[in-house]
Short mmCIF file of C-alpha atoms and ligand atoms in Angstrom, two decimals:
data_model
loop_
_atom_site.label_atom_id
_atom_site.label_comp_id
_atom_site.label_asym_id
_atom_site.label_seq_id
_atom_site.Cartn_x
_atom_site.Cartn_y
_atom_site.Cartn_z
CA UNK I 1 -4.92 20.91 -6.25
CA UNK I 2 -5.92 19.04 -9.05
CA UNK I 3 -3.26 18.34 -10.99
CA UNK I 4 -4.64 17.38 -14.52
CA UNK I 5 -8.32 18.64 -13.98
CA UNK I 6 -10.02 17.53 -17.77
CA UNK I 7 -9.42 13.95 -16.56
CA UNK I 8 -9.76 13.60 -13.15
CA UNK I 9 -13.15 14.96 -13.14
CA UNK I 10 -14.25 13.75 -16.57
CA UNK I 11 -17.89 12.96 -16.30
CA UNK I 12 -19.09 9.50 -15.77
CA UNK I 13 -20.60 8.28 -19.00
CA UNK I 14 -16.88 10.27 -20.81
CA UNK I 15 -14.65 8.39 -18.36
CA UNK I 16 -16.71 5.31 -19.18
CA UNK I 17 -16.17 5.77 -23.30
CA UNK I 18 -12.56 6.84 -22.89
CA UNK I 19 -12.29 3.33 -20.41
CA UNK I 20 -14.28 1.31 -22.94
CA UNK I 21 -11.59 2.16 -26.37
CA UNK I 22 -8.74 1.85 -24.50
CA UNK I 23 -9.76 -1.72 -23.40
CA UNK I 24 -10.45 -2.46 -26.88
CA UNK I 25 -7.16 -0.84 -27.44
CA UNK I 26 -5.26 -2.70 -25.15
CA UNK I 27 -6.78 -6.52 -25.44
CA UNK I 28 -6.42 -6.56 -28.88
CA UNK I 29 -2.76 -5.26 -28.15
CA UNK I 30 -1.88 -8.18 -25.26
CA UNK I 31 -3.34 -10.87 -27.73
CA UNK I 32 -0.90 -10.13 -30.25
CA UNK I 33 1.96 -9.26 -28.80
CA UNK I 34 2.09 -11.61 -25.22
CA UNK I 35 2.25 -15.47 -25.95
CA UNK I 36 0.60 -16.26 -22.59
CA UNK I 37 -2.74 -14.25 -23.95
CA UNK I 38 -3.01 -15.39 -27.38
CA UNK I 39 -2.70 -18.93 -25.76
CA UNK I 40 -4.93 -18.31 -23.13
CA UNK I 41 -8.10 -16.29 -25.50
CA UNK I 42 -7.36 -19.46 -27.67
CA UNK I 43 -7.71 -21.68 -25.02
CA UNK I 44 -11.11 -19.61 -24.09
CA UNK I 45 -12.34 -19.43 -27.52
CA UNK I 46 -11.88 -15.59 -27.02
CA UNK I 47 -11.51 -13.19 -29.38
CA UNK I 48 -10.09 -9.62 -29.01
CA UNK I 49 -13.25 -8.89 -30.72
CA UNK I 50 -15.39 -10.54 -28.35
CA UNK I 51 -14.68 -8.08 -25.50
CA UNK I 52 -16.34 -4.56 -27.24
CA UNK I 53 -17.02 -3.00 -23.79
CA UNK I 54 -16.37 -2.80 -20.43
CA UNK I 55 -19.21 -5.16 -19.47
CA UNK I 56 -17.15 -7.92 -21.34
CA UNK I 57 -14.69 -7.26 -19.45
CA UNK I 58 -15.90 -10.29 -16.66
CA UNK I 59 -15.42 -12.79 -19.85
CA UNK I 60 -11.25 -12.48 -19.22
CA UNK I 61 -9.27 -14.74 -17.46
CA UNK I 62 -7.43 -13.54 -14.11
CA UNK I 63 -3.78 -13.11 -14.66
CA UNK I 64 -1.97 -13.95 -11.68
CA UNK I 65 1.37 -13.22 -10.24
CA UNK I 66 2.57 -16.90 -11.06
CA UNK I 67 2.01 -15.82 -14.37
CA UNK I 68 4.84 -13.35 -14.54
CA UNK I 69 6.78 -15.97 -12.48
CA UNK I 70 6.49 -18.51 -14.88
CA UNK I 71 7.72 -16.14 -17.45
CA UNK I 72 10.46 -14.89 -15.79
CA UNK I 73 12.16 -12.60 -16.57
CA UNK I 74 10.92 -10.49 -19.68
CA UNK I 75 8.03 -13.34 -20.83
CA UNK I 76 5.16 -11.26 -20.59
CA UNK I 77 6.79 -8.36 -22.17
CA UNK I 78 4.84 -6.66 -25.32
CA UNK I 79 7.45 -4.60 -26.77
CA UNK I 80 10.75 -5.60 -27.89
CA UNK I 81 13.93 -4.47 -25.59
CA UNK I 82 14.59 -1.66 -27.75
CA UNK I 83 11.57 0.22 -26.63
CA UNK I 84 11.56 -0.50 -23.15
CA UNK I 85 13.95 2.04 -20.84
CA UNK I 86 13.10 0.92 -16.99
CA UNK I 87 12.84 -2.29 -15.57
CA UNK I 88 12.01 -2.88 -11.86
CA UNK I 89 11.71 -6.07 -10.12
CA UNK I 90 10.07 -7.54 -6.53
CA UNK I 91 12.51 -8.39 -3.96
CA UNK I 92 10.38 -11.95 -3.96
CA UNK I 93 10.73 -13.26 -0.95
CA UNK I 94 9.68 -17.20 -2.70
CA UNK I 95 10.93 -17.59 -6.16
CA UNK I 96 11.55 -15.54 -8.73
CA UNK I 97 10.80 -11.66 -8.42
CA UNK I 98 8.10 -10.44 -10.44
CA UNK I 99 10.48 -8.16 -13.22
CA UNK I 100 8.13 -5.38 -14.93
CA UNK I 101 9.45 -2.85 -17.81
CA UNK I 102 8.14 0.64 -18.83
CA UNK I 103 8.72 2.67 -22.42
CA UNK I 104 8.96 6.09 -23.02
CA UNK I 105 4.85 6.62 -22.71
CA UNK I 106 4.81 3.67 -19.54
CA UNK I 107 7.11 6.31 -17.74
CA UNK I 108 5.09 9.39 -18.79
CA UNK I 109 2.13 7.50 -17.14
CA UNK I 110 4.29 6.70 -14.06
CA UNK I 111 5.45 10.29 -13.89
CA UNK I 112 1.76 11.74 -14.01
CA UNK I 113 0.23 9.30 -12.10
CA UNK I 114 2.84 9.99 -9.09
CA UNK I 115 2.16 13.90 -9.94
CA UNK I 116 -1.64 13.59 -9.39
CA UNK I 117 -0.95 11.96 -5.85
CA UNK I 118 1.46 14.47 -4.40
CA UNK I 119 -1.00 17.41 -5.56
CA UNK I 120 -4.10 15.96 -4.52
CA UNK I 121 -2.13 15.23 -1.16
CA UNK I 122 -1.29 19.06 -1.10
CA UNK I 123 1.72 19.76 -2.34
CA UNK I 124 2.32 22.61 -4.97
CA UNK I 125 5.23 23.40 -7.26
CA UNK I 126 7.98 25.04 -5.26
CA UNK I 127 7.29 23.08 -2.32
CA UNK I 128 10.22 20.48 -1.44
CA UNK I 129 9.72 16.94 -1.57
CA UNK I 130 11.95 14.96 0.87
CA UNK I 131 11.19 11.59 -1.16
CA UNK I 132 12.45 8.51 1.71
CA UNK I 133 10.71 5.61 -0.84
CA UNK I 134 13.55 3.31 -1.45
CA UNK I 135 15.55 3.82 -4.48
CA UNK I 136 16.53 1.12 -6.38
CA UNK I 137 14.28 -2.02 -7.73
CA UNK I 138 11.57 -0.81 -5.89
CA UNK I 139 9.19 1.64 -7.21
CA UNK I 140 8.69 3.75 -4.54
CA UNK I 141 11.71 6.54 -5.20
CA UNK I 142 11.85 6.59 -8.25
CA UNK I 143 8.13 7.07 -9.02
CA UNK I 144 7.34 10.00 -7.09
CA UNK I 145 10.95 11.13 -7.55
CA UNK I 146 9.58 11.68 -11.21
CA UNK I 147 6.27 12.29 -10.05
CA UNK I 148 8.00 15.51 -7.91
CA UNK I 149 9.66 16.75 -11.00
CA UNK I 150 6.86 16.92 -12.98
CA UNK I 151 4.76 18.68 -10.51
CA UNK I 152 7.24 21.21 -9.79
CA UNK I 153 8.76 20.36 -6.76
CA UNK I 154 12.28 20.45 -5.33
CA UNK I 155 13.16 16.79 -5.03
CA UNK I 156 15.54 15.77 -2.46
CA UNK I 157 16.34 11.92 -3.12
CA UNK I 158 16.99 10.93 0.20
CA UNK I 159 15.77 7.15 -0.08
CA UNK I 160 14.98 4.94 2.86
CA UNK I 161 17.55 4.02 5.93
CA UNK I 162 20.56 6.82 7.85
CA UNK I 163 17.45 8.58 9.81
CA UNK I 164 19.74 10.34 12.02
CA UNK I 165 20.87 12.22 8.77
CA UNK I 166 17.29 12.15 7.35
CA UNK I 167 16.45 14.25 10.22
CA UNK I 168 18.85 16.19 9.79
CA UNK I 169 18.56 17.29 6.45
CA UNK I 170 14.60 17.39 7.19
CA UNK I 171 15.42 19.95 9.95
CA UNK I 172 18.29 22.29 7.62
CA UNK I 173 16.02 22.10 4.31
CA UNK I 174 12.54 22.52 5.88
CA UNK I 175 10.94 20.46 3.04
CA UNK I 176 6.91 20.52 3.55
CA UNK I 177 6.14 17.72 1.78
CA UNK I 178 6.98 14.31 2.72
CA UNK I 179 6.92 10.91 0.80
CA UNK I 180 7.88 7.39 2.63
CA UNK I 181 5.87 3.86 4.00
CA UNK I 182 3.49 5.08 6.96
CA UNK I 183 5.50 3.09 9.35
CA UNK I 184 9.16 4.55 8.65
CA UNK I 185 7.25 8.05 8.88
CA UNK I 186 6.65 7.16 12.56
CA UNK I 187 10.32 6.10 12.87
CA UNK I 188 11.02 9.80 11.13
CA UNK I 189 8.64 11.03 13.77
CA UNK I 190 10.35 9.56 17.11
CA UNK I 191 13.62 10.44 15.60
CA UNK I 192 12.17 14.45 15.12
CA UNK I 193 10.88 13.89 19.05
CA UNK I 194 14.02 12.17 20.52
CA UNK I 195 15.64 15.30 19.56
CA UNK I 196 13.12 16.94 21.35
CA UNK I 197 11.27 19.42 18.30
CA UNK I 198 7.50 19.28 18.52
CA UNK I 199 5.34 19.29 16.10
CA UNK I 200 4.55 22.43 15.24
CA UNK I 201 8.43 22.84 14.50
CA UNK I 202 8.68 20.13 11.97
CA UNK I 203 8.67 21.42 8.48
CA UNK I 204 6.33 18.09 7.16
CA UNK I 205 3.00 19.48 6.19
CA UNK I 206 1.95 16.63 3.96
CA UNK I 207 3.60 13.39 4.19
CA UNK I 208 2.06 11.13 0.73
CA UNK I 209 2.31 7.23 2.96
CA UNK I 210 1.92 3.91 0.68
CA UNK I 211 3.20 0.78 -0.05
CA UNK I 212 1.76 -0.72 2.88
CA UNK I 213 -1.22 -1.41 4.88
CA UNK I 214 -2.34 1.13 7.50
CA UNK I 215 -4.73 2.28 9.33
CA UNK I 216 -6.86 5.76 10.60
CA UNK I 217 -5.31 5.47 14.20
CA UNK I 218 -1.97 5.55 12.65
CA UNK I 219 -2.57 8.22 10.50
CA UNK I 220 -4.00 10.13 13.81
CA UNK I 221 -0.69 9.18 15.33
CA UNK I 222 1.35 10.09 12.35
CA UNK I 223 -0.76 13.89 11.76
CA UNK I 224 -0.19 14.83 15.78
CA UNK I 225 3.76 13.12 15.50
CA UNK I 226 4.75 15.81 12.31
CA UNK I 227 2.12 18.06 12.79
CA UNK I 228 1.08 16.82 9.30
CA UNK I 229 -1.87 15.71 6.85
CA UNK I 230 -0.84 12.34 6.00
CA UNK I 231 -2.29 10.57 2.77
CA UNK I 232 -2.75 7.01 1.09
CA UNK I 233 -1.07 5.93 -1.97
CA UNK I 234 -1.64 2.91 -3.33
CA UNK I 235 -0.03 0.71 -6.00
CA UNK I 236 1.81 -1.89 -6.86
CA UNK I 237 4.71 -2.65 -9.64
CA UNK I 238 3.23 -4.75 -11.62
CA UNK I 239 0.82 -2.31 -12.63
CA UNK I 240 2.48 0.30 -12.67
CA UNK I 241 4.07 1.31 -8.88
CA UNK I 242 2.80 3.99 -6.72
CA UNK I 243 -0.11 6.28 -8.31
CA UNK I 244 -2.61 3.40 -8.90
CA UNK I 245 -4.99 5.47 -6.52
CA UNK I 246 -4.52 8.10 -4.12
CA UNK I 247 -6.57 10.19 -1.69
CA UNK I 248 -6.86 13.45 -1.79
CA UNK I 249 -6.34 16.41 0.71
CA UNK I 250 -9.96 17.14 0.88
CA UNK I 251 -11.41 14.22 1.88
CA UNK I 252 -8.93 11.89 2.86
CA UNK I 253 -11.28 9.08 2.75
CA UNK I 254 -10.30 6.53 0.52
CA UNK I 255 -8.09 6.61 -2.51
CA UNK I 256 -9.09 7.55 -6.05
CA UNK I 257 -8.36 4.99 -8.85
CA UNK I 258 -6.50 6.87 -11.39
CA UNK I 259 -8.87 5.06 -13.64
CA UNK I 260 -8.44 7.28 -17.10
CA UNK I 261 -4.99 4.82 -16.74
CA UNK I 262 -6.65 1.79 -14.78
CA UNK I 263 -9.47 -0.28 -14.65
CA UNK I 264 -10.88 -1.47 -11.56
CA UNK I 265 -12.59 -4.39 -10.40
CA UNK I 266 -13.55 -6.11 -6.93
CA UNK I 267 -14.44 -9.48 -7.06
CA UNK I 268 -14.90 -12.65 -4.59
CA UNK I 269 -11.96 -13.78 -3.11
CA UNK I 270 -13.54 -17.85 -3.87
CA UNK I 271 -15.37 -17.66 -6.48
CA UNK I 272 -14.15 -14.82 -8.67
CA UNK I 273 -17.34 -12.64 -9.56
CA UNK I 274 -17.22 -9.03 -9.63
CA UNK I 275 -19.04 -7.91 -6.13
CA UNK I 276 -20.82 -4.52 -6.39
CA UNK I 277 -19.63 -1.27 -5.24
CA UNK I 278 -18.68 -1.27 -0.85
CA UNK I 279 -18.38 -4.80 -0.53
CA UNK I 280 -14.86 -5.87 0.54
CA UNK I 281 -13.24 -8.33 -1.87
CA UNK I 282 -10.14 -8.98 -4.03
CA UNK I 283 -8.79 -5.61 -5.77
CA UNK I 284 -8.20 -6.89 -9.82
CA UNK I 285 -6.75 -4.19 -12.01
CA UNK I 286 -6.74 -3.91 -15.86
CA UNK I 287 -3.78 -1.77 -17.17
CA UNK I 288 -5.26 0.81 -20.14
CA UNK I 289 -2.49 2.18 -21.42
CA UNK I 290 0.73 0.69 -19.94
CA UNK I 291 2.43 -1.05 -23.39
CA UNK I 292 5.54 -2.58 -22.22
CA UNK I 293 3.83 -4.76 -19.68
CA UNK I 294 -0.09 -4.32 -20.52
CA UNK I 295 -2.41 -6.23 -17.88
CA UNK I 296 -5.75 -8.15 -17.95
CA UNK I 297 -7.77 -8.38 -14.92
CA UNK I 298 -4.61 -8.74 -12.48
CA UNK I 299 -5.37 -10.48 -9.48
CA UNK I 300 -3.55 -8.32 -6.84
CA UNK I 301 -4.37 -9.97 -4.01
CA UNK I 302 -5.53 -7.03 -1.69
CA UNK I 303 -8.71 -6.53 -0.05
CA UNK I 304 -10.76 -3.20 -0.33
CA UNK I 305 -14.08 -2.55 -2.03
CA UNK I 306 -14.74 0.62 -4.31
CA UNK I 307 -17.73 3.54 -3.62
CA UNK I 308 -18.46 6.14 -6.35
CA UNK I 309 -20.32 8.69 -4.46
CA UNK I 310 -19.45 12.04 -5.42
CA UNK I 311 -16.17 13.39 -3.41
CA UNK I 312 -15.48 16.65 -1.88
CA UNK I 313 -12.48 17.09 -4.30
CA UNK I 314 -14.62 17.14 -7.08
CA UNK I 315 -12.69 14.11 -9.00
CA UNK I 316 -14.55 11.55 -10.70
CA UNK I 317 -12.92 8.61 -9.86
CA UNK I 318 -14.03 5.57 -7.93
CA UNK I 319 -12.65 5.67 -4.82
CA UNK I 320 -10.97 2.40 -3.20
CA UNK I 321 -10.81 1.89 0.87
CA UNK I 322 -8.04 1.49 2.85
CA UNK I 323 -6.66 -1.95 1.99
CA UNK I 324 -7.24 -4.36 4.81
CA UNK I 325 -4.26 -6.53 3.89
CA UNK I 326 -3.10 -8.90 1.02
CA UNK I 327 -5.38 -12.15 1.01
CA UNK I 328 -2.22 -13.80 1.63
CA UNK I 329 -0.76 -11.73 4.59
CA UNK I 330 -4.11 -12.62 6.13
CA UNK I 331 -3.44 -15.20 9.68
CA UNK I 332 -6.16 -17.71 10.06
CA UNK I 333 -5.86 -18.36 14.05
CA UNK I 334 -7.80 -21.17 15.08
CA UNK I 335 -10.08 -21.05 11.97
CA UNK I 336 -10.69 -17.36 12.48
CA UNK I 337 -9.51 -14.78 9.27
CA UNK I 338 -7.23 -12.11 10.86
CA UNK I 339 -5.86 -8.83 9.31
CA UNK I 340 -3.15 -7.59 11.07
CA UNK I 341 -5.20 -4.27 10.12
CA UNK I 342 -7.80 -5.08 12.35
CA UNK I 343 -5.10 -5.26 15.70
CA UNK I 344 -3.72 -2.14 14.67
CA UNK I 345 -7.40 -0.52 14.65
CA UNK I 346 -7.95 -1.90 18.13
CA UNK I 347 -4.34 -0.71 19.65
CA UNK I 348 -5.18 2.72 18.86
CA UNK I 349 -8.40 3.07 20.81
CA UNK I 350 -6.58 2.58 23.89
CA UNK I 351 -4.51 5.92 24.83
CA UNK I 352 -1.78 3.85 26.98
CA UNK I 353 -0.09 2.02 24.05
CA UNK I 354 1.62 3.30 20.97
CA UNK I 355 1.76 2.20 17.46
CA UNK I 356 4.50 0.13 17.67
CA UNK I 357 3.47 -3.54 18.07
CA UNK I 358 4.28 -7.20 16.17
CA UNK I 359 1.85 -10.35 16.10
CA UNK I 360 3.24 -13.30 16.61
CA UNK I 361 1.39 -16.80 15.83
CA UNK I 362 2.32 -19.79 17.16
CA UNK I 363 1.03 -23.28 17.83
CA UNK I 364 2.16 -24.87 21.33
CA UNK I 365 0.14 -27.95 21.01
CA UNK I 366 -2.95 -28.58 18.58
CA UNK I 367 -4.14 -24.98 19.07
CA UNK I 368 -2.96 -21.56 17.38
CA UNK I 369 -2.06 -18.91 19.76
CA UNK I 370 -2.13 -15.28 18.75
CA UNK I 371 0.17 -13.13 20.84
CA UNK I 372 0.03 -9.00 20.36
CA UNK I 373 3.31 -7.61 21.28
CA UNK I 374 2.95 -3.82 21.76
CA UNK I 375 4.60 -0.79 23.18
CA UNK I 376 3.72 0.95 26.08
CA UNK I 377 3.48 4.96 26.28
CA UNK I 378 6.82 6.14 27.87
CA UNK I 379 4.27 7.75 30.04
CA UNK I 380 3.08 4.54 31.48
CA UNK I 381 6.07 2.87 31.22
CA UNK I 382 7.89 5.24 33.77
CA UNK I 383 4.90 5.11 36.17
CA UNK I 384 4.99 1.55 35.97
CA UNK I 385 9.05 0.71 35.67
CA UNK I 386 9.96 2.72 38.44
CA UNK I 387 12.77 0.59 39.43
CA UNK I 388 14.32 -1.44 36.53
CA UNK I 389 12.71 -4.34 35.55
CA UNK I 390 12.98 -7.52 33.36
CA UNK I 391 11.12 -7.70 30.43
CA UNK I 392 8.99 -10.57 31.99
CA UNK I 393 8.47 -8.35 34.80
CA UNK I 394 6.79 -5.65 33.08
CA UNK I 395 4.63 -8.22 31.20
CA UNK I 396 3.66 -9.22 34.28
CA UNK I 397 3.31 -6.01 36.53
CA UNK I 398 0.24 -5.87 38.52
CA UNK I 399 -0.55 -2.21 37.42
CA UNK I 400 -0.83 -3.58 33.66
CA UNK I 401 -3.71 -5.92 34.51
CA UNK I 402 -7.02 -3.89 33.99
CA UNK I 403 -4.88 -2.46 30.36
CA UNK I 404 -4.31 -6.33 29.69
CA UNK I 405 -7.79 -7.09 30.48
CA UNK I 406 -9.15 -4.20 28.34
CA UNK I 407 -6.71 -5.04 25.09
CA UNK I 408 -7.68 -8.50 25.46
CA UNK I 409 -11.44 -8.03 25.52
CA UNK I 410 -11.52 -5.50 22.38
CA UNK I 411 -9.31 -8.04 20.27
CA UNK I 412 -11.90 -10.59 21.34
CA UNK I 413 -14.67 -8.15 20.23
CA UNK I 414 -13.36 -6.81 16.69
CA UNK I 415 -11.50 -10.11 15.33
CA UNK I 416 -13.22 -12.87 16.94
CA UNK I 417 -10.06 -14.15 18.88
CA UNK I 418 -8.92 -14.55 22.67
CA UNK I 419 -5.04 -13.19 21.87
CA UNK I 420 -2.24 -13.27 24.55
CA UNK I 421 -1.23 -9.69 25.39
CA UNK I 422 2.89 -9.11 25.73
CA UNK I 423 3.51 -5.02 27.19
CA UNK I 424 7.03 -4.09 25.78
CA UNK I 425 9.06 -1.11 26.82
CA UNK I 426 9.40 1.85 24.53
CA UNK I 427 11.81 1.15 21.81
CA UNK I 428 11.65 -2.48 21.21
CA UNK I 429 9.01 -3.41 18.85
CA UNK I 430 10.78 -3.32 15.35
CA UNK I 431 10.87 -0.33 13.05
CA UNK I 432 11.20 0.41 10.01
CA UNK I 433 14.28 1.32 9.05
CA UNK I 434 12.91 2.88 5.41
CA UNK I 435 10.98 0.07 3.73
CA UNK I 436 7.83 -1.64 4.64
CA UNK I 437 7.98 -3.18 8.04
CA UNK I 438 7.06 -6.95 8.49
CA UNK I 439 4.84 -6.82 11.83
CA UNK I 440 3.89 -10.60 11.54
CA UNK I 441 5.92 -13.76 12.87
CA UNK I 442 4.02 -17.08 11.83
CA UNK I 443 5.87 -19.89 13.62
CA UNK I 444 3.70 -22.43 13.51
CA UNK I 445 5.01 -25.65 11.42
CA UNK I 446 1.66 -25.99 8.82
CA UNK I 447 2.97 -29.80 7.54
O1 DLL W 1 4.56 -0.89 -2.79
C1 DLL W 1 4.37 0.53 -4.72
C2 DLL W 1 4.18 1.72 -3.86
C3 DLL W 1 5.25 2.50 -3.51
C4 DLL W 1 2.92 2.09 -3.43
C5 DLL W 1 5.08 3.62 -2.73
C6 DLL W 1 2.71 3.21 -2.67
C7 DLL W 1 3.80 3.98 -2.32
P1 DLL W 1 5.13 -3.31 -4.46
O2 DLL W 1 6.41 -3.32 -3.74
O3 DLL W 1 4.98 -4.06 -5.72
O4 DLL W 1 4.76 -1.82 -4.85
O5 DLL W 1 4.02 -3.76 -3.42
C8 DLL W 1 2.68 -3.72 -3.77
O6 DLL W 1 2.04 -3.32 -1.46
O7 DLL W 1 -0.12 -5.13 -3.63
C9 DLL W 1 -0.21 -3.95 -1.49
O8 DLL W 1 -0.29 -5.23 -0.91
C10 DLL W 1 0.82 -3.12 -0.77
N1 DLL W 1 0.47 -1.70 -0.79
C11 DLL W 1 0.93 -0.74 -1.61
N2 DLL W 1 0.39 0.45 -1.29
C12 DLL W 1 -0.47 0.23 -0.25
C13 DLL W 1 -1.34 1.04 0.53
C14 DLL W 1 4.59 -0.77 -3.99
N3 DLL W 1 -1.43 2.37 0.37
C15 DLL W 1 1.82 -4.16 -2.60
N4 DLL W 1 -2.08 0.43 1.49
C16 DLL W 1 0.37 -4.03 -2.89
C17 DLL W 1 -1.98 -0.89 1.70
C18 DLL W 1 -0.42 -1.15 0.05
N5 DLL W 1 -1.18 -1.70 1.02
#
């Protein structure tokens, strides 16, 4: 379903115009109203003026996220207090959190943008939305907790963590739609199976997954786990939170950029110019309407590239790929670039191992070492562990070592790298226990 049908499928050289005023709108706006843009255009000899359409556009400086550090907290606010009624803020795991505020009309934008993602995932009013996004600073619950309301659904504001209780209220409310991180959907899932109800008895029929990176064999996993059709969100809250772009039902194939809202860019990670459509680079987004926290050409540090071929959904907008990873979360092991993306896509060509895995990067001597930790199928596992065994034992079980051999060959084939391969026992890679899950342990000392 499309939920707002005269924008999402407004006609190119339309969505274009309407793009190109509200960037006129919106520079002229952040020059006079955000000290750190007046000072920068100055600095630039830039004038609001100077940037009449959306081919301008590459004259504007990046803003980064040390920008909104450095301003911290409300620096890079455009409206005064009185006008803005949310703030949300980064957990920020260095420094200060990045804090971001909303007015009336920044919510209304929030609200729809969420809206357009749960329908174009398949949900229709009257459906129930079990919504486990975290509540709280984090934009996750209370985006599409508005974005449920204003599509008509039955919101059920469970937030993230308790998932024996989730489960249970998932089981006595039936709700069909679903909204939570891919990889606590998977902890929802083993939860539903522990319990012993298969798929086809869980109510799930479309679970809406964001706020981190994931990947086709885990939504494969997830769609056979819930018996589900599992979508991408993406966003972040410094634009806006989740609703930045979202796939749709139909196609499932990349996420459209709610771009009557948001301006998209890829450019080169080094050097900053705008790469052309399907080549992978840094994601930058220009906010169009947001007025509490308008922003130019944000660097967001995530990798994708954009494609505007015509989609089976019949929306307009540009379509962004799954996001490989944040430039930032990306290992370099022994000089080579590693997404922990590109492991995933490798563990789930090989039926023996599940999903659940953790990288871990270390540096013995003078050389990096890349170890893949991941689960076995309880399946193998009991064919293997017939007698009880140490967890070095396992590792080490001769009946693992064509599996090792395999693993290790394909990592060496997709990434580049010769990893060590560590077989775990069911149950003891981390979960997630409602939030994004940190699958990556650097311990290497860099000074
Ligand atoms: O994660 C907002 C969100 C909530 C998105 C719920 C989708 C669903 P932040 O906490 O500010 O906001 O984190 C933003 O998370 O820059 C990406 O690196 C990553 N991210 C978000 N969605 C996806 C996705 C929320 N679908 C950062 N795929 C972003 C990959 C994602 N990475």
């Amino acid at each position: 379903m499309i939920l707002q049908p005269d924008l999402e499928t407004l006609p190119h050289h339309r969505l274009r115009a309407l793009q190109a005023d509200r960037l006129g709108e919106i520079v002229r706006f952040a020059y006079e109203r955000v000290p750190l843009y007046t000072r920068r255009f100055e600095e630039m000899g830039v004038k609001p003026d100077d940037i009449s359409g959306l081919e301008d556009l590459a004259g504007l400086p990046f803003t980064r996220k040390s920008d909104l550090r450095d301003t911290y907290p409300f620096g890079m606010f455009a409206v005064p207090m009185s006008e803005v009624v949310r703030i949300h803020a980064s957990t920020g795991t260095t420094g200060h959190p990045t804090v971001v505020g909303y007015t009336r009309d920044d919510l209304e934008v929030f609200a729809t943008v969420c809206a357009r993602a749960l329908a174009a995932a398949g949900a229709t009013p009257g459906m129930i939305l079990h919504n486990a996004y975290g509540y709280g600073l984090f934009t996750g619950g209370l985006g599409f907790h508005a974005g449920g309301e204003r599509l008509g659904l039955a919101v059920l504001p469970v937030s993230g963590g308790s998932t024996s209780r989730q489960v249970d209220l998932m089981l006595d409310f039936r709700p069909e739609v679903l909204a939570c991180t891919p990889s606590y959907a998977l902890t929802l899932a083993e939860e539903l199976a522990r319990r012993g109800v298969p798929p086809q008895e869980v109510p799930v029929r479309f679970a809406v997954l964001g706020a981190e990176p994931w990947t086709e064999s885990m939504r494969k996993e997830i769609d056979g786990l819930l018996g589900a059709r599992a979508t991408n969100c993406y966003g972040l809250s410094e634009i806006v939170g989740p609703g930045v772009a979202f796939e749709c039902a139909e196609a499932r194939c990349g996420s459209h950029v709610a771009e009557d809202h948001f301006l998209a860019e890829v450019v080169d990670p080094d050097t900053g110019a705008v790469l052309p459509d399907g080549e992978m680079g840094v994601l930058v987004v220009t906010t169009l309407s947001k007025r509490a926290l308008p922003l130019l050409r944000y660097w967001t540090g995530d990798v994708t590239s954009l494609s505007r071929e015509p989609c089976a959904c019949g929306r307009t907008f540009a379509k962004m790929s799954a996001v490989r990873g944040r430039t930032d979360d990306m290992l370099i092991v022994r000089g080579v670039n590693v997404y922990p993306t590109q492991i995933e896509g490798v563990l789930g060509t090989l039926a023996e191992l599940t999903p659940n895995y953790r990288l871990v990067v270390t540096r013995p001597g003078t050389l990096d070492e890349l170890r893949v930790e991941v689960e076995l199928t309880e399946m193998l596992f009991r064919s293997v562990a017939a007698e009880m065994l140490s967890e070095d034992e396992l590792d080490a079980h001769h009946a693992l070592a064509g599996l090792r051999e395999a693993l290790t060959q394909a990592i060496k084939s997709a990434v580049g790298v010769t990893a060590k391969v560590r077989f775990l026992a069911p149950g003891t890679a981390p979960r997630s226990q409602g939030g994004k899950l940190a699958r990556v342990v650097d311990e290497r000392r860099l000074d």
